[in-house]
């Protein structure tokens, strides 16, 4: 992981931007905003130490779905695809755990999701397929058993 100090009022990521990393907040306060049209943005979250963001871009290659801005000087860690890939190759069941976490977060914010019509389990399965494809993990036969194991 790379450590980064981001000054107050700086954007860490911009909605629509490409990216292959996630960020973990070590110190500080960040605001998450989503543009819902050309004139309006809404605040959907504040991130405090221990929070993370950017997981969709890291795990699926999707563009950033929100803009994250520091509210105070903040210390964050950046985890890239290159950092995570050997971990997922060694422990592919982690992809199922990550897809479950992402599905829960997206379910809370369905208004901005293109997958708003999917139920949480369907969304989780869809995300797991996308993560495995993005990291070339394969393992379709593991999908059902991995998803079941994370719910126990």
PDB file of C-alpha atoms in Angstrom:
ATOM      1  CA  UNK A   1       0.000   0.000   0.000  1.00  0.00           C
ATOM      2  CA  UNK A   2       1.049   3.537  -0.596  1.00  0.00           C
ATOM      3  CA  UNK A   3       0.442   6.170   2.060  1.00  0.00           C
ATOM      4  CA  UNK A   4      -0.798   9.585   0.889  1.00  0.00           C
ATOM      5  CA  UNK A   5      -1.407  12.861   2.709  1.00  0.00           C
ATOM      6  CA  UNK A   6      -4.268  14.744   1.062  1.00  0.00           C
ATOM      7  CA  UNK A   7      -4.785  18.409   1.986  1.00  0.00           C
ATOM      8  CA  UNK A   8      -8.166  19.827   3.019  1.00  0.00           C
ATOM      9  CA  UNK A   9     -10.710  20.366   0.194  1.00  0.00           C
ATOM     10  CA  UNK A  10      -8.859  18.183  -2.337  1.00  0.00           C
ATOM     11  CA  UNK A  11     -10.627  15.551  -4.426  1.00  0.00           C
ATOM     12  CA  UNK A  12      -9.209  12.069  -3.942  1.00  0.00           C
ATOM     13  CA  UNK A  13     -11.308  10.557  -6.752  1.00  0.00           C
ATOM     14  CA  UNK A  14     -13.782  12.044  -9.219  1.00  0.00           C
ATOM     15  CA  UNK A  15     -17.057  10.476 -10.286  1.00  0.00           C
ATOM     16  CA  UNK A  16     -16.723   8.938 -13.753  1.00  0.00           C
ATOM     17  CA  UNK A  17     -12.925   8.741 -13.547  1.00  0.00           C
ATOM     18  CA  UNK A  18     -11.248   5.412 -14.258  1.00  0.00           C
ATOM     19  CA  UNK A  19      -9.289   3.754 -11.512  1.00  0.00           C
ATOM     20  CA  UNK A  20      -7.912   0.467 -10.250  1.00  0.00           C
ATOM     21  CA  UNK A  21      -7.409   1.179  -6.576  1.00  0.00           C
ATOM     22  CA  UNK A  22      -9.231   1.518  -3.291  1.00  0.00           C
ATOM     23  CA  UNK A  23      -8.432   3.781  -0.382  1.00  0.00           C
ATOM     24  CA  UNK A  24      -8.454   3.240   3.375  1.00  0.00           C
ATOM     25  CA  UNK A  25      -8.816   6.270   5.638  1.00  0.00           C
ATOM     26  CA  UNK A  26      -6.096   6.318   8.316  1.00  0.00           C
ATOM     27  CA  UNK A  27      -6.731   9.866   9.619  1.00  0.00           C
ATOM     28  CA  UNK A  28      -9.118  12.633   8.640  1.00  0.00           C
ATOM     29  CA  UNK A  29     -12.644  13.182   7.379  1.00  0.00           C
ATOM     30  CA  UNK A  30     -13.827  12.832   3.795  1.00  0.00           C
ATOM     31  CA  UNK A  31     -17.148  13.531   2.092  1.00  0.00           C
ATOM     32  CA  UNK A  32     -18.712  11.330  -0.614  1.00  0.00           C
ATOM     33  CA  UNK A  33     -20.867  13.096  -3.203  1.00  0.00           C
ATOM     34  CA  UNK A  34     -22.792  11.741  -6.171  1.00  0.00           C
ATOM     35  CA  UNK A  35     -23.822  13.900  -9.124  1.00  0.00           C
ATOM     36  CA  UNK A  36     -27.407  13.006  -9.964  1.00  0.00           C
ATOM     37  CA  UNK A  37     -27.650  15.421 -12.880  1.00  0.00           C
ATOM     38  CA  UNK A  38     -25.692  18.368 -14.288  1.00  0.00           C
ATOM     39  CA  UNK A  39     -26.904  20.772 -11.600  1.00  0.00           C
ATOM     40  CA  UNK A  40     -27.215  18.684  -8.464  1.00  0.00           C
ATOM     41  CA  UNK A  41     -24.963  16.581  -6.260  1.00  0.00           C
ATOM     42  CA  UNK A  42     -25.951  14.849  -3.078  1.00  0.00           C
ATOM     43  CA  UNK A  43     -23.846  13.898  -0.094  1.00  0.00           C
ATOM     44  CA  UNK A  44     -24.230  10.172   0.525  1.00  0.00           C
ATOM     45  CA  UNK A  45     -21.615   9.572   3.223  1.00  0.00           C
ATOM     46  CA  UNK A  46     -18.828  10.865   5.403  1.00  0.00           C
ATOM     47  CA  UNK A  47     -15.755   8.707   5.789  1.00  0.00           C
ATOM     48  CA  UNK A  48     -13.792   8.517   9.021  1.00  0.00           C
ATOM     49  CA  UNK A  49     -10.679   6.553  10.022  1.00  0.00           C
ATOM     50  CA  UNK A  50     -11.189   2.874   9.241  1.00  0.00           C
ATOM     51  CA  UNK A  51     -13.534   3.590   6.313  1.00  0.00           C
ATOM     52  CA  UNK A  52     -12.676   2.551   2.783  1.00  0.00           C
ATOM     53  CA  UNK A  53     -13.813   3.616  -0.687  1.00  0.00           C
ATOM     54  CA  UNK A  54     -13.071   2.907  -4.343  1.00  0.00           C
ATOM     55  CA  UNK A  55     -13.613  -0.841  -4.080  1.00  0.00           C
ATOM     56  CA  UNK A  56     -15.804  -1.069  -7.210  1.00  0.00           C
ATOM     57  CA  UNK A  57     -13.090   0.408  -9.412  1.00  0.00           C
ATOM     58  CA  UNK A  58     -10.435  -1.798  -7.840  1.00  0.00           C
ATOM     59  CA  UNK A  59     -12.426  -5.015  -8.041  1.00  0.00           C
ATOM     60  CA  UNK A  60     -14.311  -4.633 -11.325  1.00  0.00           C
ATOM     61  CA  UNK A  61     -12.540  -1.910 -13.300  1.00  0.00           C
ATOM     62  CA  UNK A  62     -15.698   0.229 -13.293  1.00  0.00           C
ATOM     63  CA  UNK A  63     -15.342   4.023 -13.345  1.00  0.00           C
ATOM     64  CA  UNK A  64     -15.591   5.810  -9.995  1.00  0.00           C
ATOM     65  CA  UNK A  65     -19.237   6.180  -8.979  1.00  0.00           C
ATOM     66  CA  UNK A  66     -18.739   9.131  -6.610  1.00  0.00           C
ATOM     67  CA  UNK A  67     -16.476  12.071  -5.901  1.00  0.00           C
ATOM     68  CA  UNK A  68     -14.619  11.869  -2.591  1.00  0.00           C
ATOM     69  CA  UNK A  69     -13.268  15.110  -1.128  1.00  0.00           C
ATOM     70  CA  UNK A  70     -11.259  15.715   2.025  1.00  0.00           C
ATOM     71  CA  UNK A  71     -12.907  17.882   4.681  1.00  0.00           C
ATOM     72  CA  UNK A  72      -9.650  18.206   6.672  1.00  0.00           C
ATOM     73  CA  UNK A  73      -6.055  17.197   5.952  1.00  0.00           C
ATOM     74  CA  UNK A  74      -6.321  13.405   5.679  1.00  0.00           C
ATOM     75  CA  UNK A  75      -3.954  10.457   5.629  1.00  0.00           C
ATOM     76  CA  UNK A  76      -5.062   7.589   3.400  1.00  0.00           C
ATOM     77  CA  UNK A  77      -3.630   4.328   2.123  1.00  0.00           C
ATOM     78  CA  UNK A  78      -4.036   3.319  -1.515  1.00  0.00           C
ATOM     79  CA  UNK A  79      -4.352  -0.357  -2.472  1.00  0.00           C
ATOM     80  CA  UNK A  80      -3.964  -1.073  -6.185  1.00  0.00           C
ATOM     81  CA  UNK A  81      -5.012  -4.010  -8.336  1.00  0.00           C
ATOM     82  CA  UNK A  82      -1.346  -5.021  -8.454  1.00  0.00           C
ATOM     83  CA  UNK A  83      -1.283  -5.108  -4.620  1.00  0.00           C
ATOM     84  CA  UNK A  84      -4.481  -7.160  -4.306  1.00  0.00           C
ATOM     85  CA  UNK A  85      -4.054  -9.606  -7.186  1.00  0.00           C
ATOM     86  CA  UNK A  86      -1.648 -12.039  -5.451  1.00  0.00           C
ATOM     87  CA  UNK A  87      -3.914 -12.126  -2.393  1.00  0.00           C
ATOM     88  CA  UNK A  88      -6.995 -13.013  -4.458  1.00  0.00           C
ATOM     89  CA  UNK A  89      -5.075 -15.616  -6.435  1.00  0.00           C
ATOM     90  CA  UNK A  90      -3.907 -17.241  -3.216  1.00  0.00           C
ATOM     91  CA  UNK A  91      -7.290 -17.003  -1.465  1.00  0.00           C
ATOM     92  CA  UNK A  92     -10.064 -16.722  -4.117  1.00  0.00           C
ATOM     93  CA  UNK A  93     -12.773 -17.034  -1.439  1.00  0.00           C
ATOM     94  CA  UNK A  94     -11.927 -13.462  -0.426  1.00  0.00           C
ATOM     95  CA  UNK A  95     -13.600 -12.344  -3.675  1.00  0.00           C
ATOM     96  CA  UNK A  96     -16.923 -13.690  -2.320  1.00  0.00           C
ATOM     97  CA  UNK A  97     -16.500 -11.753   0.930  1.00  0.00           C
ATOM     98  CA  UNK A  98     -15.682  -8.567  -0.968  1.00  0.00           C
ATOM     99  CA  UNK A  99     -18.651  -8.986  -3.321  1.00  0.00           C
ATOM    100  CA  UNK A 100     -20.960  -9.373  -0.315  1.00  0.00           C
ATOM    101  CA  UNK A 101     -19.652  -6.148   1.226  1.00  0.00           C
ATOM    102  CA  UNK A 102     -20.049  -4.251  -2.034  1.00  0.00           C
ATOM    103  CA  UNK A 103     -23.571  -5.608  -2.572  1.00  0.00           C
ATOM    104  CA  UNK A 104     -24.599  -4.394   0.888  1.00  0.00           C
ATOM    105  CA  UNK A 105     -23.199  -0.919   0.192  1.00  0.00           C
ATOM    106  CA  UNK A 106     -24.872  -0.721  -3.217  1.00  0.00           C
ATOM    107  CA  UNK A 107     -28.192  -1.879  -1.791  1.00  0.00           C
ATOM    108  CA  UNK A 108     -28.091   1.086   0.591  1.00  0.00           C
ATOM    109  CA  UNK A 109     -27.504   3.426  -2.357  1.00  0.00           C
ATOM    110  CA  UNK A 110     -29.745   1.853  -4.997  1.00  0.00           C
ATOM    111  CA  UNK A 111     -30.883   5.214  -6.340  1.00  0.00           C
ATOM    112  CA  UNK A 112     -27.528   5.686  -8.111  1.00  0.00           C
ATOM    113  CA  UNK A 113     -26.963   2.064  -9.076  1.00  0.00           C
ATOM    114  CA  UNK A 114     -27.606   0.801 -12.588  1.00  0.00           C
ATOM    115  CA  UNK A 115     -28.410  -2.505 -10.891  1.00  0.00           C
ATOM    116  CA  UNK A 116     -31.258  -1.055  -8.803  1.00  0.00           C
ATOM    117  CA  UNK A 117     -33.659  -3.761  -9.937  1.00  0.00           C
ATOM    118  CA  UNK A 118     -31.469  -6.617  -8.703  1.00  0.00           C
ATOM    119  CA  UNK A 119     -31.956  -8.106  -5.252  1.00  0.00           C
ATOM    120  CA  UNK A 120     -28.961  -8.148  -2.906  1.00  0.00           C
ATOM    121  CA  UNK A 121     -28.165 -11.836  -3.536  1.00  0.00           C
ATOM    122  CA  UNK A 122     -28.372 -11.396  -7.314  1.00  0.00           C
ATOM    123  CA  UNK A 123     -26.217  -8.282  -7.109  1.00  0.00           C
ATOM    124  CA  UNK A 124     -23.667 -10.099  -4.959  1.00  0.00           C
ATOM    125  CA  UNK A 125     -23.482 -13.002  -7.442  1.00  0.00           C
ATOM    126  CA  UNK A 126     -23.144 -10.565 -10.348  1.00  0.00           C
ATOM    127  CA  UNK A 127     -20.345  -8.685  -8.586  1.00  0.00           C
ATOM    128  CA  UNK A 128     -18.516 -11.903  -7.764  1.00  0.00           C
ATOM    129  CA  UNK A 129     -18.584 -12.917 -11.452  1.00  0.00           C
ATOM    130  CA  UNK A 130     -17.235  -9.474 -12.440  1.00  0.00           C
ATOM    131  CA  UNK A 131     -14.454  -9.592  -9.811  1.00  0.00           C
ATOM    132  CA  UNK A 132     -13.399 -13.069 -10.945  1.00  0.00           C
ATOM    133  CA  UNK A 133     -13.409 -11.972 -14.575  1.00  0.00           C
ATOM    134  CA  UNK A 134     -11.439  -8.775 -13.857  1.00  0.00           C
ATOM    135  CA  UNK A 135      -8.764 -10.686 -11.923  1.00  0.00           C
ATOM    136  CA  UNK A 136      -8.958 -13.751 -14.230  1.00  0.00           C
ATOM    137  CA  UNK A 137      -9.711 -15.985 -11.244  1.00  0.00           C
ATOM    138  CA  UNK A 138     -12.151 -18.381 -12.876  1.00  0.00           C
ATOM    139  CA  UNK A 139     -13.692 -20.703 -10.297  1.00  0.00           C
ATOM    140  CA  UNK A 140     -17.363 -20.539 -11.277  1.00  0.00           C
ATOM    141  CA  UNK A 141     -17.881 -23.763  -9.334  1.00  0.00           C
ATOM    142  CA  UNK A 142     -16.652 -21.994  -6.193  1.00  0.00           C
ATOM    143  CA  UNK A 143     -19.255 -19.250  -6.532  1.00  0.00           C
ATOM    144  CA  UNK A 144     -22.204 -21.001  -4.910  1.00  0.00           C
ATOM    145  CA  UNK A 145     -20.174 -22.532  -2.092  1.00  0.00           C
ATOM    146  CA  UNK A 146     -18.284 -19.281  -1.433  1.00  0.00           C
ATOM    147  CA  UNK A 147     -21.456 -17.214  -1.311  1.00  0.00           C
ATOM    148  CA  UNK A 148     -23.078 -19.677   1.054  1.00  0.00           C
ATOM    149  CA  UNK A 149     -20.035 -19.713   3.311  1.00  0.00           C
ATOM    150  CA  UNK A 150     -20.046 -15.944   3.751  1.00  0.00           C
ATOM    151  CA  UNK A 151     -23.627 -15.954   5.011  1.00  0.00           C
ATOM    152  CA  UNK A 152     -23.062 -18.541   7.769  1.00  0.00           C
TER     153      UNK A 152
END
